[in-house]
Short mmCIF file of C-alpha atoms and ligand atoms in Angstrom, two decimals:
data_model
loop_
_atom_site.label_atom_id
_atom_site.label_comp_id
_atom_site.label_asym_id
_atom_site.label_seq_id
_atom_site.Cartn_x
_atom_site.Cartn_y
_atom_site.Cartn_z
CA UNK A 139 74.23 154.05 25.09
CA UNK A 140 78.01 154.50 24.75
CA UNK A 141 79.68 151.10 24.14
CA UNK A 142 82.37 150.05 26.64
CA UNK A 143 84.65 148.56 23.99
CA UNK A 144 85.17 149.29 20.31
CA UNK A 145 87.41 147.94 17.55
CA UNK A 146 90.71 149.89 17.39
CA UNK A 147 89.96 151.16 13.86
CA UNK A 148 86.63 152.61 15.04
CA UNK A 149 88.26 154.29 18.03
CA UNK A 150 90.70 156.07 15.72
CA UNK A 151 87.86 156.94 13.32
CA UNK A 152 85.93 158.60 16.17
CA UNK A 153 89.07 160.40 17.36
CA UNK A 154 89.74 161.83 13.89
CA UNK A 155 86.10 162.99 13.55
CA UNK A 156 86.04 164.40 17.09
CA UNK A 157 89.26 166.29 16.40
CA UNK A 158 87.85 167.68 13.14
CA UNK A 159 84.67 168.98 14.82
CA UNK A 160 86.51 170.13 17.93
CA UNK A 161 84.71 167.85 20.40
CA UNK A 162 87.68 165.96 21.88
CA UNK A 163 86.84 167.27 25.36
CA UNK A 164 83.26 165.96 25.25
CA UNK A 165 84.49 162.43 24.48
CA UNK A 166 87.37 162.42 26.94
CA UNK A 167 85.54 160.38 29.57
CA UNK A 168 84.01 157.81 27.18
CA UNK A 169 87.30 157.36 25.30
CA UNK A 170 89.13 156.27 28.47
CA UNK A 171 87.66 152.75 28.20
CA UNK A 172 88.18 152.45 24.46
CA UNK A 173 91.87 153.23 24.83
CA UNK A 174 92.70 150.29 27.14
CA UNK A 175 95.52 148.31 25.41
CA UNK A 176 94.06 144.85 26.42
CA UNK A 177 95.30 141.89 24.30
CA UNK A 178 95.47 143.82 21.05
CA UNK A 179 97.72 142.95 18.11
CA UNK A 180 100.58 145.36 17.29
CA UNK A 181 98.67 146.90 14.34
CA UNK A 182 95.65 147.62 16.56
CA UNK A 183 97.92 149.12 19.22
CA UNK A 184 99.28 151.55 16.62
CA UNK A 185 95.69 152.65 15.80
CA UNK A 186 94.95 153.07 19.52
CA UNK A 187 98.18 155.05 20.04
CA UNK A 188 97.12 157.48 17.30
CA UNK A 189 93.65 157.74 18.90
CA UNK A 190 95.15 158.39 22.38
CA UNK A 191 97.35 161.05 20.74
CA UNK A 192 94.30 162.85 19.35
CA UNK A 193 92.26 162.43 22.56
CA UNK A 194 95.31 163.86 24.40
CA UNK A 195 95.08 161.01 26.91
CA UNK A 196 98.67 160.85 28.23
CA UNK A 197 98.25 157.84 30.63
CA UNK A 198 96.59 155.75 27.88
CA UNK A 199 99.26 156.81 25.36
CA UNK A 200 101.96 155.73 27.80
CA UNK A 201 100.29 152.32 28.43
CA UNK A 202 99.71 151.64 24.73
CA UNK A 203 103.25 152.60 23.65
CA UNK A 204 104.62 150.52 26.54
CA UNK A 205 102.76 147.45 25.23
CA UNK A 206 104.14 148.16 21.73
CA UNK A 207 107.73 148.46 22.96
CA UNK A 208 107.53 145.37 25.19
CA UNK A 209 105.71 143.00 22.86
CA UNK A 210 106.55 143.97 19.28
CA UNK A 211 109.86 142.79 17.80
CA UNK A 212 109.50 144.03 14.20
CA UNK A 213 109.67 147.50 12.62
CA UNK A 214 107.03 150.05 13.68
CA UNK A 215 106.73 151.73 10.30
CA UNK A 216 105.12 148.61 8.79
CA UNK A 217 102.25 149.03 11.31
CA UNK A 218 101.43 152.48 10.04
CA UNK A 219 98.66 153.53 7.65
CA UNK A 220 97.30 156.77 6.22
CA UNK A 221 94.94 157.43 9.16
CA UNK A 222 97.73 156.94 11.69
CA UNK A 223 100.08 159.27 9.83
CA UNK A 224 97.43 161.96 9.48
CA UNK A 225 96.65 161.78 13.21
CA UNK A 226 100.05 161.47 14.85
CA UNK A 227 103.38 163.29 14.63
CA UNK A 228 105.99 161.19 12.74
CA UNK A 229 108.38 161.67 15.67
CA UNK A 230 106.43 158.98 17.55
CA UNK A 231 107.86 156.30 15.21
CA UNK A 232 111.45 157.47 15.88
CA UNK A 233 110.81 157.63 19.61
CA UNK A 234 109.29 154.13 19.69
CA UNK A 235 112.35 152.70 17.90
CA UNK A 236 114.69 154.72 20.11
CA UNK A 237 113.09 153.63 23.37
CA UNK A 238 112.92 149.97 22.30
CA UNK A 239 116.63 150.01 21.32
CA UNK A 240 117.49 151.57 24.65
CA UNK A 241 115.35 149.02 26.54
CA UNK A 242 117.04 146.10 24.72
CA UNK A 243 120.49 147.51 25.54
CA UNK A 244 119.55 148.05 29.16
CA UNK A 245 118.11 144.53 29.40
CA UNK A 246 121.32 143.08 27.91
CA UNK A 247 123.33 145.11 30.41
CA UNK A 248 121.26 143.88 33.37
CA UNK A 249 121.64 140.26 32.26
CA UNK A 250 125.39 140.42 31.47
CA UNK A 251 126.16 142.42 34.62
CA UNK A 252 125.37 139.17 36.47
CA UNK A 253 128.91 137.90 35.76
CA UNK A 254 130.21 140.65 38.06
CA UNK A 255 127.63 139.96 40.76
CA UNK A 256 129.38 140.84 44.00
CA UNK A 257 127.51 138.29 46.11
CA UNK A 258 129.38 135.00 46.22
CA UNK A 259 132.65 136.52 44.98
CA UNK A 260 135.97 135.14 46.24
CA UNK A 261 138.97 137.42 45.63
CA UNK A 262 141.58 134.76 46.37
CA UNK A 263 141.98 133.48 42.81
CA UNK A 264 140.68 130.00 43.58
CA UNK A 265 138.38 129.99 40.55
CA UNK A 266 135.18 130.05 42.62
CA UNK A 267 133.89 133.29 41.05
CA UNK A 268 134.93 132.39 37.49
CA UNK A 269 133.28 128.96 37.49
CA UNK A 270 129.99 130.63 38.45
CA UNK A 271 130.44 133.45 35.92
CA UNK A 272 131.11 130.89 33.15
CA UNK A 273 128.10 128.77 34.14
CA UNK A 274 125.97 131.95 34.17
CA UNK A 275 127.09 132.96 30.66
CA UNK A 276 126.35 129.47 29.33
CA UNK A 277 122.92 129.61 30.94
CA UNK A 278 122.14 132.96 29.24
CA UNK A 279 123.05 131.44 25.89
CA UNK A 280 120.97 128.30 26.52
CA UNK A 281 117.92 130.35 27.54
CA UNK A 282 118.19 132.52 24.40
CA UNK A 283 119.02 135.61 26.47
CA UNK A 284 122.13 136.52 24.51
CA UNK A 285 122.15 140.31 23.66
CA UNK A 286 121.51 139.80 19.95
CA UNK A 287 118.47 137.60 20.66
CA UNK A 288 116.50 140.07 22.78
CA UNK A 289 113.93 140.94 20.12
CA UNK A 290 110.75 140.63 22.16
CA UNK A 291 111.48 142.40 25.45
CA UNK A 292 108.48 141.11 27.43
CA UNK A 293 109.32 137.49 26.55
CA UNK A 294 113.00 137.97 27.54
CA UNK A 295 112.03 139.62 30.86
CA UNK A 296 109.64 136.74 31.59
CA UNK A 297 112.35 134.13 30.93
CA UNK A 298 114.89 136.10 33.01
CA UNK A 299 112.46 136.36 35.92
CA UNK A 300 111.87 132.61 35.98
CA UNK A 301 115.45 131.49 35.20
CA UNK A 302 117.03 129.67 38.16
CA UNK A 303 120.64 130.41 39.15
CA UNK A 304 123.28 128.27 37.36
CA UNK A 305 125.08 125.26 38.82
CA UNK A 306 128.74 125.18 37.69
CA UNK A 307 130.09 121.96 36.18
CA UNK A 308 133.82 122.74 36.64
CA UNK A 309 135.53 122.30 40.02
CA UNK A 310 137.47 125.15 41.66
CA UNK A 311 140.78 124.61 43.47
CA UNK A 312 140.92 124.37 47.23
CA UNK A 313 140.88 127.75 48.94
CA UNK A 314 142.01 128.88 52.41
CA UNK A 315 138.89 131.01 52.55
CA UNK A 316 136.62 128.21 51.31
CA UNK A 317 134.50 128.52 54.44
CA UNK A 318 133.46 131.98 53.19
CA UNK A 319 132.31 130.74 49.76
CA UNK A 320 128.66 131.26 48.85
CA UNK A 321 126.79 130.83 45.56
CA UNK A 322 125.97 134.18 43.84
CA UNK A 323 122.27 135.09 43.92
CA UNK A 324 121.91 136.28 40.33
CA UNK A 325 118.14 135.91 40.15
CA UNK A 326 117.40 137.82 43.34
CA UNK A 327 119.87 140.59 42.49
CA UNK A 328 118.56 141.30 38.99
CA UNK A 329 114.90 141.39 40.10
CA UNK A 330 114.82 145.11 40.99
CA UNK A 331 116.68 146.21 37.88
CA UNK A 332 114.22 144.27 35.72
CA UNK A 333 111.25 145.84 37.53
CA UNK A 334 112.81 149.32 37.15
CA UNK A 335 113.31 148.75 33.44
CA UNK A 336 109.72 147.56 33.04
CA UNK A 337 108.38 150.65 34.84
CA UNK A 338 110.47 153.08 32.79
CA UNK A 339 109.00 151.99 29.42
CA UNK A 340 106.32 153.99 27.56
CA UNK A 341 106.30 157.36 25.73
CA UNK A 342 105.29 160.67 27.34
CA UNK A 343 102.58 162.42 25.33
CA UNK A 344 103.29 165.79 26.99
CA UNK A 345 106.91 165.69 25.78
CA UNK A 346 105.89 164.66 22.24
CA UNK A 347 103.13 167.25 21.89
CA UNK A 348 105.36 170.02 23.21
CA UNK A 349 108.00 169.11 20.62
CA UNK A 350 110.69 169.08 23.29
CA UNK A 351 113.64 166.75 22.78
CA UNK A 352 114.29 166.43 26.50
CA UNK A 353 112.06 165.53 29.44
CA UNK A 354 113.64 168.22 31.69
CA UNK A 355 110.90 170.76 30.87
CA UNK A 356 107.99 168.32 30.93
CA UNK A 357 104.95 169.26 32.99
CA UNK A 358 105.03 165.84 34.72
CA UNK A 359 108.01 164.33 36.49
CA UNK A 360 109.87 161.56 34.63
ZN1 LIG B 111 138.10 131.12 47.28
ZN1 LIG B 112 107.23 164.24 29.46
#
């Protein structure tokens, strides 16, 4: 009789009622399905995050907040409402903003670090490395991957994953070690860093509920 899916507003409504009558534990199993992030809009994700907070479902809370950080470019406070604020600690809003800012900075760092990519570097001042670095920077700008444009993280990661390596337009001077020259493999070398970043996103419910500012004392390993 228990429905497999429910509208996000109803899930939060049930969570608030269950919390009031102290029957969170009874609904733990059924709520697992309702808390799947799926293709929800940002406002619905906020309702689901508050529900996962009340149901004390840490994996669902992590998945939902991850979707919010990756896909939402605007402010989180505008997604809030009375029910959300009554259910969830206000620190969640700060932590969402904080983790998204950090993720954008890290993404910008991964992308810009490409100019120092050590594969394909020539140290003999022939211009080989700089012509590639310049072509790479121009490519980032053309693909809208400049640091100030990284509003939607999931979209930027998708573009970066598909972006082919640049082909320089400028020539370099002849070089005694020209036989050692190789094109830098930017795309291959940033793949792991992008995957690492993607895996590190999402808030830990244990940390938030314990009120701890650091993950060092968390009951799960970060
Ligand atoms: Zn050279
Ligand atoms: Zn934690």
